[in-house]
Short mmCIF file of N, CA, C and O in Angstrom, two decimals:
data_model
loop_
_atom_site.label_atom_id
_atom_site.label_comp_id
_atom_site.label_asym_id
_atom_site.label_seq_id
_atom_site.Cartn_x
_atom_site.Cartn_y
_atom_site.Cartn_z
N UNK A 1 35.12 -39.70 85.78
CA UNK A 1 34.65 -40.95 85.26
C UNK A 1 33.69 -41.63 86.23
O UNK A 1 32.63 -42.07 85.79
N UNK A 2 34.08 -41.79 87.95
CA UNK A 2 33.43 -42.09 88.56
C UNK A 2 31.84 -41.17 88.55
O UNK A 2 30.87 -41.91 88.42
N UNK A 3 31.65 -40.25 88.61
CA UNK A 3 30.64 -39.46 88.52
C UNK A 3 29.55 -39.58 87.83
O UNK A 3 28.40 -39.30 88.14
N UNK A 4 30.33 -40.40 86.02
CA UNK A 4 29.49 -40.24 84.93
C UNK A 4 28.66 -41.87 85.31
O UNK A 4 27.50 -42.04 84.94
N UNK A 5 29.38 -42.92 86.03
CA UNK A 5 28.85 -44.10 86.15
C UNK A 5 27.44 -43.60 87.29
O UNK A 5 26.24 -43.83 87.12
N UNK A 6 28.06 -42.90 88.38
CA UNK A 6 26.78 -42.56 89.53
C UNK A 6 25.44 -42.37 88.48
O UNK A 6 24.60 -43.20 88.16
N UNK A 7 25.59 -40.97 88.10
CA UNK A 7 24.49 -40.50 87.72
C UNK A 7 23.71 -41.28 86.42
O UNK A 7 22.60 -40.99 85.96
N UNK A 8 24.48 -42.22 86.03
CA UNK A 8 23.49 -43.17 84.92
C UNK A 8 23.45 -44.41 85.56
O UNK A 8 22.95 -45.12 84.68
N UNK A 9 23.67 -45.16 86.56
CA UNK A 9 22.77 -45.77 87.36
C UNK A 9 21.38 -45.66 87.96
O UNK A 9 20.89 -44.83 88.73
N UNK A 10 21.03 -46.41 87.55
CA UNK A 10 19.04 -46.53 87.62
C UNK A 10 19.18 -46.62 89.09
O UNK A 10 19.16 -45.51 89.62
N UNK A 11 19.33 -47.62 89.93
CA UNK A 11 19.61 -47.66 91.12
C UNK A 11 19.50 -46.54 91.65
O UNK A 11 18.37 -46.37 92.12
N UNK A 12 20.51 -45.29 91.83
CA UNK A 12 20.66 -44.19 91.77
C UNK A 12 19.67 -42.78 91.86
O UNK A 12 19.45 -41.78 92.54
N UNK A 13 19.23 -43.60 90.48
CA UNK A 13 17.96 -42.34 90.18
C UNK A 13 16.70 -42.95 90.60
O UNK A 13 15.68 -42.27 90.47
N UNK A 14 16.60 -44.23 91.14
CA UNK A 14 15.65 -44.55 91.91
C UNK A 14 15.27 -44.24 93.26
O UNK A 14 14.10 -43.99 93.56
N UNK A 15 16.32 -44.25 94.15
CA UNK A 15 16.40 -43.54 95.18
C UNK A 15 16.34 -41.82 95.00
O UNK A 15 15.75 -41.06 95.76
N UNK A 16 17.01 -41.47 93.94
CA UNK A 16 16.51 -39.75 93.98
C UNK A 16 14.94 -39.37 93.83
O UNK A 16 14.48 -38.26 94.08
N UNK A 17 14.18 -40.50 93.37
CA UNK A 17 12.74 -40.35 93.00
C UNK A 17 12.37 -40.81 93.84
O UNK A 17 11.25 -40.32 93.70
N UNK A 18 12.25 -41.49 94.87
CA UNK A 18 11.65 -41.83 96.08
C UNK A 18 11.80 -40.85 97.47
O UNK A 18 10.96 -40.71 98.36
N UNK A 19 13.14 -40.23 97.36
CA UNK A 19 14.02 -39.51 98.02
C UNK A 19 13.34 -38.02 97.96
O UNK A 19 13.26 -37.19 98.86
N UNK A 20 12.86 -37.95 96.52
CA UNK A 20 11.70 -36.51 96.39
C UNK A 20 11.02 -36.63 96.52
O UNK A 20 10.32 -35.62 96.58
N UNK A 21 10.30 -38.09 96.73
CA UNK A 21 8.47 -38.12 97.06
C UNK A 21 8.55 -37.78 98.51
O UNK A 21 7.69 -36.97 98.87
N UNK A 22 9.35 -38.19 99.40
CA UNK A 22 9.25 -38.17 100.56
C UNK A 22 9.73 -36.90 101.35
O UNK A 22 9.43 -36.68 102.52
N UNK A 23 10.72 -35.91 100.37
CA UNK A 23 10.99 -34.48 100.88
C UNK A 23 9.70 -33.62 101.02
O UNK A 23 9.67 -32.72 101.86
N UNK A 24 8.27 -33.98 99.95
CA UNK A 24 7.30 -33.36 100.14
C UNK A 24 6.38 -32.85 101.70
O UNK A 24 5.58 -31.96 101.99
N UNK A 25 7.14 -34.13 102.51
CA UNK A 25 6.56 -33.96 104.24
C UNK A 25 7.54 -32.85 104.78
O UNK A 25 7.28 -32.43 105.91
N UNK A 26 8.62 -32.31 104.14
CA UNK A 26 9.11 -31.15 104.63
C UNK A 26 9.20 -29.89 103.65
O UNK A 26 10.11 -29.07 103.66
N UNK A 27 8.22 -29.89 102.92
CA UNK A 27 7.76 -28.68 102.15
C UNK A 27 7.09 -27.73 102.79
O UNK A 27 6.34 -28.05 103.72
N UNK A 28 7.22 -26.41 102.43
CA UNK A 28 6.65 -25.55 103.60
C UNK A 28 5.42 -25.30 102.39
O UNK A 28 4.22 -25.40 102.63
N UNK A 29 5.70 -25.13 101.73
CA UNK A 29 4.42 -24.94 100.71
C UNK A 29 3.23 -25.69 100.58
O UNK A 29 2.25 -25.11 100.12
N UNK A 30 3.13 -27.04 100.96
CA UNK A 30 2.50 -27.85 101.30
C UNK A 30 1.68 -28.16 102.49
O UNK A 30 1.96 -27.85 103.65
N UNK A 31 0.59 -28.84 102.06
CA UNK A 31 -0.27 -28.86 103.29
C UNK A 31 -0.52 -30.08 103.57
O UNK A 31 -1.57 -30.45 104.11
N UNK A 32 0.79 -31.14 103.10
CA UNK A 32 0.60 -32.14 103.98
C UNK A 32 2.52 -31.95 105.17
O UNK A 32 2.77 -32.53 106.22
N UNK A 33 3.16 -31.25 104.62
CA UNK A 33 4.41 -30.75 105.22
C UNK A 33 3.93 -30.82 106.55
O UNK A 33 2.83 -30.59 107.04
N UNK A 34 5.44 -31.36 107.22
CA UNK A 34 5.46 -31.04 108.71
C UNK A 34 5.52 -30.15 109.66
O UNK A 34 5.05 -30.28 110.80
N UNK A 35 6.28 -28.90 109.07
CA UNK A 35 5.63 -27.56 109.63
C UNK A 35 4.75 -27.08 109.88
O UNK A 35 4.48 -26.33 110.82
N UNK A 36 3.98 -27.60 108.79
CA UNK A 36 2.65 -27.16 108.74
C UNK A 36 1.46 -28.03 109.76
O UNK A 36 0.40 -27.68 110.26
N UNK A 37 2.04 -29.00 109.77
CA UNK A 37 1.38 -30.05 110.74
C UNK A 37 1.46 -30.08 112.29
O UNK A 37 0.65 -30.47 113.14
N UNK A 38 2.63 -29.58 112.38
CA UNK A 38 3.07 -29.18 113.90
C UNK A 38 2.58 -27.50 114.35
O UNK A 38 2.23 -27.17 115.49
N UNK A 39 2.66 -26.55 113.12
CA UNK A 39 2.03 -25.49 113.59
C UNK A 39 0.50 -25.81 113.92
O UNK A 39 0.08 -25.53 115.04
N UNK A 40 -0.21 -26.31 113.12
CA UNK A 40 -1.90 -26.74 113.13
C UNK A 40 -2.04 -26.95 114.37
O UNK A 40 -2.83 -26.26 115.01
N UNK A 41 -1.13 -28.16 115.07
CA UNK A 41 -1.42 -28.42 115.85
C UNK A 41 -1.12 -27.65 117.59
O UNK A 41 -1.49 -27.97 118.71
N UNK A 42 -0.29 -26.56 117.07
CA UNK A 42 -0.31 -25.77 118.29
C UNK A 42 -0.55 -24.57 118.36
O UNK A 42 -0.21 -23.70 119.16
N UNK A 43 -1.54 -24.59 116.89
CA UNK A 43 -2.59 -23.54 117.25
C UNK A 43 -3.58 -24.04 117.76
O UNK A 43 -3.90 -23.47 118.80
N UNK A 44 -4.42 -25.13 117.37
CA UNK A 44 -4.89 -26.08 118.19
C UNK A 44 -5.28 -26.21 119.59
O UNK A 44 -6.35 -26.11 120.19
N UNK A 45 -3.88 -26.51 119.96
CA UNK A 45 -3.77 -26.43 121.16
C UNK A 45 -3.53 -25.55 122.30
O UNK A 45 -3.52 -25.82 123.50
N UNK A 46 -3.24 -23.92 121.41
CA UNK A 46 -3.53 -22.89 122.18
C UNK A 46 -4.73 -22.44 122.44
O UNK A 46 -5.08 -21.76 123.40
N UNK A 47 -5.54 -22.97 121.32
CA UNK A 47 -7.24 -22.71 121.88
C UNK A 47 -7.84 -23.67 122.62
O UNK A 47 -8.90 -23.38 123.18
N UNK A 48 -7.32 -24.88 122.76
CA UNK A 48 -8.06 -25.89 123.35
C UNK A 48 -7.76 -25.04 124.84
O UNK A 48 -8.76 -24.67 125.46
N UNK A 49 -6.22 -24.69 125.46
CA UNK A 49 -5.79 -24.20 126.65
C UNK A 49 -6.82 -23.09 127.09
O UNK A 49 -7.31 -22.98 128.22
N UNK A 50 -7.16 -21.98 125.58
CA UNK A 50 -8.41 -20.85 125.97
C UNK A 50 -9.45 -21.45 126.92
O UNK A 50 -9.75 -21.12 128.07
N UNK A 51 -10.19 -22.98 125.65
CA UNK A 51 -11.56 -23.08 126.10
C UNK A 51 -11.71 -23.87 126.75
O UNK A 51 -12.82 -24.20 127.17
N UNK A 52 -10.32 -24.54 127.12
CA UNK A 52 -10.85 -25.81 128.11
C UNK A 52 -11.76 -25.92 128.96
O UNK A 52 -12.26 -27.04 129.07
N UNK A 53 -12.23 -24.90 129.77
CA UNK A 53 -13.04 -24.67 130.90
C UNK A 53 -14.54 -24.52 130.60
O UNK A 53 -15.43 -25.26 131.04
N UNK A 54 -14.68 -23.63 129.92
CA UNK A 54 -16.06 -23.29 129.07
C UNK A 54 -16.66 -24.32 127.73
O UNK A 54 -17.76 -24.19 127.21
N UNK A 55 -15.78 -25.17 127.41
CA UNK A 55 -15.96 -26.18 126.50
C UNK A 55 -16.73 -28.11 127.18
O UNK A 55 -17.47 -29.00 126.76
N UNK A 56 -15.88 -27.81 128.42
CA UNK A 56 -16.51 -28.61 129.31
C UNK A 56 -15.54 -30.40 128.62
O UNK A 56 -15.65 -31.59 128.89
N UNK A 57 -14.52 -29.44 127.52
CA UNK A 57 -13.43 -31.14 127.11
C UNK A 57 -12.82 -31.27 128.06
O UNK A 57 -12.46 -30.48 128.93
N UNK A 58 -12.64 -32.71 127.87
CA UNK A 58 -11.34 -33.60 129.25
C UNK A 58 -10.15 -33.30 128.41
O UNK A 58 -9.43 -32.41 128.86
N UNK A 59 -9.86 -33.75 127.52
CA UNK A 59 -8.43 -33.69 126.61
C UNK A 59 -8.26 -33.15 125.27
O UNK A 59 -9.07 -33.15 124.35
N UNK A 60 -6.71 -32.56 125.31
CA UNK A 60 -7.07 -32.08 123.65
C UNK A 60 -7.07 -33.56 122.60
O UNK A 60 -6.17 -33.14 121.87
N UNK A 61 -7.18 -34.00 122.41
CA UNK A 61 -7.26 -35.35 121.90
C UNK A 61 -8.80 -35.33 121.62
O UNK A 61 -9.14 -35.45 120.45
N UNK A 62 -9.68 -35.20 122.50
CA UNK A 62 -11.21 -34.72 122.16
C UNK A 62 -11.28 -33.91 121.65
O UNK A 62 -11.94 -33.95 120.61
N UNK A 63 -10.68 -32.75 122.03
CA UNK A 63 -10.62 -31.04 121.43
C UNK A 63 -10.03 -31.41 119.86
O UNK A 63 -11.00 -30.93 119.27
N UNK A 64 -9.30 -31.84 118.93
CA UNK A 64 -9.23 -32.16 117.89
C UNK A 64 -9.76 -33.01 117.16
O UNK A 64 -9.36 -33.16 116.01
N UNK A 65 -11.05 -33.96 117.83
CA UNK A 65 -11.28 -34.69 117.21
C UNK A 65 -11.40 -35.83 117.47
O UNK A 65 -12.50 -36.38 117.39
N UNK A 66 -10.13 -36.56 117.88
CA UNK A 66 -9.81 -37.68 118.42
C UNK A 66 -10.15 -38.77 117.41
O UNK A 66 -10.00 -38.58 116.20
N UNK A 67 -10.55 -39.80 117.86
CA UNK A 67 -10.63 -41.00 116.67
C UNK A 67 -11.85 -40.84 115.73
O UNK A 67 -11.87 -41.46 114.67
N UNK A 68 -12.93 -39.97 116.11
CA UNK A 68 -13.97 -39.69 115.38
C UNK A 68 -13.87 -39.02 113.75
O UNK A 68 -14.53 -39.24 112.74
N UNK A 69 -12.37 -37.82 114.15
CA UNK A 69 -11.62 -37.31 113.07
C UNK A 69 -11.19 -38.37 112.39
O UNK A 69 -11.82 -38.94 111.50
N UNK A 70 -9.68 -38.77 112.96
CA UNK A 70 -8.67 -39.42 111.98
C UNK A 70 -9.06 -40.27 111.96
O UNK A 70 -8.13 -40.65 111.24
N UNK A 71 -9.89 -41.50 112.11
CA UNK A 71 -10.17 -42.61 111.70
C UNK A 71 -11.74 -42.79 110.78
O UNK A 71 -12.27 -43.85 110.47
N UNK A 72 -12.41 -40.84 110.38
CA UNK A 72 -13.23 -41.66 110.08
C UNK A 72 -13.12 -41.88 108.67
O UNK A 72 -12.10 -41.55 108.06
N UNK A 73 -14.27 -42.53 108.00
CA UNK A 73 -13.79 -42.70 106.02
C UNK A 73 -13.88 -42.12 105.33
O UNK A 73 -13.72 -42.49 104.17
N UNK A 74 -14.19 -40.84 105.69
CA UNK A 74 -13.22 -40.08 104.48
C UNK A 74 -11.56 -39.82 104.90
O UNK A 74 -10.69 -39.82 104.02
N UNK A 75 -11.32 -39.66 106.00
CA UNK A 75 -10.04 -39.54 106.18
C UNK A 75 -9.79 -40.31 105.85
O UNK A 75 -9.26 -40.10 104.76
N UNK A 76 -9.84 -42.27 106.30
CA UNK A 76 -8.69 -43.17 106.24
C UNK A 76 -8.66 -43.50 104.12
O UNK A 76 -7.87 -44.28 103.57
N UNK A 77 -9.84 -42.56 103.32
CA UNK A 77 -10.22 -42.34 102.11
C UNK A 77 -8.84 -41.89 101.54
O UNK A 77 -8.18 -42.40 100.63
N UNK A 78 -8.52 -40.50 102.49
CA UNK A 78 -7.49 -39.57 102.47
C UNK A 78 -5.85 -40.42 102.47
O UNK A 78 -5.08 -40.39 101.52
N UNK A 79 -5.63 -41.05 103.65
CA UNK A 79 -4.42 -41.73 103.72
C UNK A 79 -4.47 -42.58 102.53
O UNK A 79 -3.68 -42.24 101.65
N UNK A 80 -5.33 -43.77 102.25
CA UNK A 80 -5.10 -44.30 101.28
C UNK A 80 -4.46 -43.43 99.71
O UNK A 80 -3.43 -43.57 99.05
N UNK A 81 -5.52 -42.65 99.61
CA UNK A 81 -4.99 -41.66 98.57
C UNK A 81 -3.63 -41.37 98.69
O UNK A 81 -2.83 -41.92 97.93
N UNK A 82 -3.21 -40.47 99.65
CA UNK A 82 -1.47 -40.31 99.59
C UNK A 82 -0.74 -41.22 99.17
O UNK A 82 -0.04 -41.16 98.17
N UNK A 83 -0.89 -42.32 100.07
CA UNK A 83 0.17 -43.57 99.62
C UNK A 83 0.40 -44.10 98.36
O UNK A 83 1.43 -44.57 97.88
N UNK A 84 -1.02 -43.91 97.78
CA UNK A 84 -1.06 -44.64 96.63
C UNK A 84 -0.57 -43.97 95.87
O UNK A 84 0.38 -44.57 95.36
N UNK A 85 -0.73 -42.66 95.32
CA UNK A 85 -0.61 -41.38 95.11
C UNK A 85 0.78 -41.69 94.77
O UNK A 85 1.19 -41.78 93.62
N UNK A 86 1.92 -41.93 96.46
CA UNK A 86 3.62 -41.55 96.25
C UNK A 86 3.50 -43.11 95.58
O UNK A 86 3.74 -43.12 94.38
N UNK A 87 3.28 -44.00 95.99
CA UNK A 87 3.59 -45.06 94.80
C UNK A 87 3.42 -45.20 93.49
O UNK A 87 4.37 -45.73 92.90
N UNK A 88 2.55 -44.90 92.90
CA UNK A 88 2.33 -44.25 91.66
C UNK A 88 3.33 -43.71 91.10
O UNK A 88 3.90 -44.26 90.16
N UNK A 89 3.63 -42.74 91.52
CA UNK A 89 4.36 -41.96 91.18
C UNK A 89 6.01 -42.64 91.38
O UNK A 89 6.83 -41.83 90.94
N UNK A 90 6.37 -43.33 91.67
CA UNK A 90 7.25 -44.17 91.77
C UNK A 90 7.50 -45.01 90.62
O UNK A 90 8.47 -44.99 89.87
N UNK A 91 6.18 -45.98 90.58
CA UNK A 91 6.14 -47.47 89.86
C UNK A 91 6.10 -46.63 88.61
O UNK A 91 6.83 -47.20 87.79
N UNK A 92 5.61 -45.57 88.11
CA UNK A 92 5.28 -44.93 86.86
C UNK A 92 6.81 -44.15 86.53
O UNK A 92 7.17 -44.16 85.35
N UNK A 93 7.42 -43.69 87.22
CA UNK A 93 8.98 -42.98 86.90
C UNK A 93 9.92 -43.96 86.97
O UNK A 93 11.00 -43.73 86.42
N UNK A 94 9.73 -45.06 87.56
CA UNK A 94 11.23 -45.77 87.10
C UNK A 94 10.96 -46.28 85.72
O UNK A 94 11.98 -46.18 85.04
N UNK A 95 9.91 -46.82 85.05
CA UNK A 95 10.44 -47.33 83.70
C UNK A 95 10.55 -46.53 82.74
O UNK A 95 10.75 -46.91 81.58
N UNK A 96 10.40 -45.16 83.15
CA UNK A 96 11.05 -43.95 82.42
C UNK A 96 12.77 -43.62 82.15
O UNK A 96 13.50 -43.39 81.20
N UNK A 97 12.88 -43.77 83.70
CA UNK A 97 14.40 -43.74 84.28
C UNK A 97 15.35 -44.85 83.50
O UNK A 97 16.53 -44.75 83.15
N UNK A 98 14.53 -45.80 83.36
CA UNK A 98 14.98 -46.96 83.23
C UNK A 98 15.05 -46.91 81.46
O UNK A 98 15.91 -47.57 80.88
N UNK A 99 14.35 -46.30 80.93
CA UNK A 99 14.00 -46.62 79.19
C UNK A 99 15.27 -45.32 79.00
O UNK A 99 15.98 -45.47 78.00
N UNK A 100 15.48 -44.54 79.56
CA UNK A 100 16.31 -43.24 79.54
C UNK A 100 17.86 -43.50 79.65
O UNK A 100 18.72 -43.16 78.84
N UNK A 101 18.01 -44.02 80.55
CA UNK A 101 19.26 -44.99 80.92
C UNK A 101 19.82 -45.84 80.19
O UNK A 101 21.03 -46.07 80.27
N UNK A 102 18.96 -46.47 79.31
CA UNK A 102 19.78 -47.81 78.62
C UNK A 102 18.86 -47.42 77.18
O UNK A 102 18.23 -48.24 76.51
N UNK A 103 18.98 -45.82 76.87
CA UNK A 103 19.34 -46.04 75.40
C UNK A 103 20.78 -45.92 74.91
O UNK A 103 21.04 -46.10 73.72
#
């Protein structure tokens, strides 16, 4: 009985839908996943260690880019997109959840 109240709580299935937008940063299939983000970056940084010398960089922080990368507009184009993206996808599934629930 307790069980049947959990799973038809909106509450509930609100957090399971937010709870899956945010498992996507540990998807291996994915290329915004954290595996994938931490490998990038130490492959990265095994070549920066190659060329450091012959490249004539001070830091890997230059060697990737540095603020020229991640801050410029198409990237911060990019972040916006995601966010909006998992919100969306949020504000648009609960009044589903919600119309589903209380027929």
């Amino acid at each position: 009985m307790q069980e049947l109240s959990l799973a038809a709580n909106p509450l509930t299935e609100l957090l399971a839908v937010v709870v899956r937008q945010f498992q996507g940063l540990f998807d291996l299939n994915g290329r915004i996943g954290l595996v994938f983000i931490l490998l990038s970056y130490s492959v990265a940084y095994l070549l920066y260690r190659r060329r450091r010398v012959s490249s004539g960089i001070a830091s890997f922080w230059q060697f990737i880019g540095g603020r020229q990368v991640l801050l410029h507009p198409s990237a911060l184009l990019d972040y916006r997109y995601y966010f909006v993206r998992a919100l969306l996808r949020v504000l648009l599934i609960v009044p589903v959840i919600g119309l589903v629930c209380c027929r």
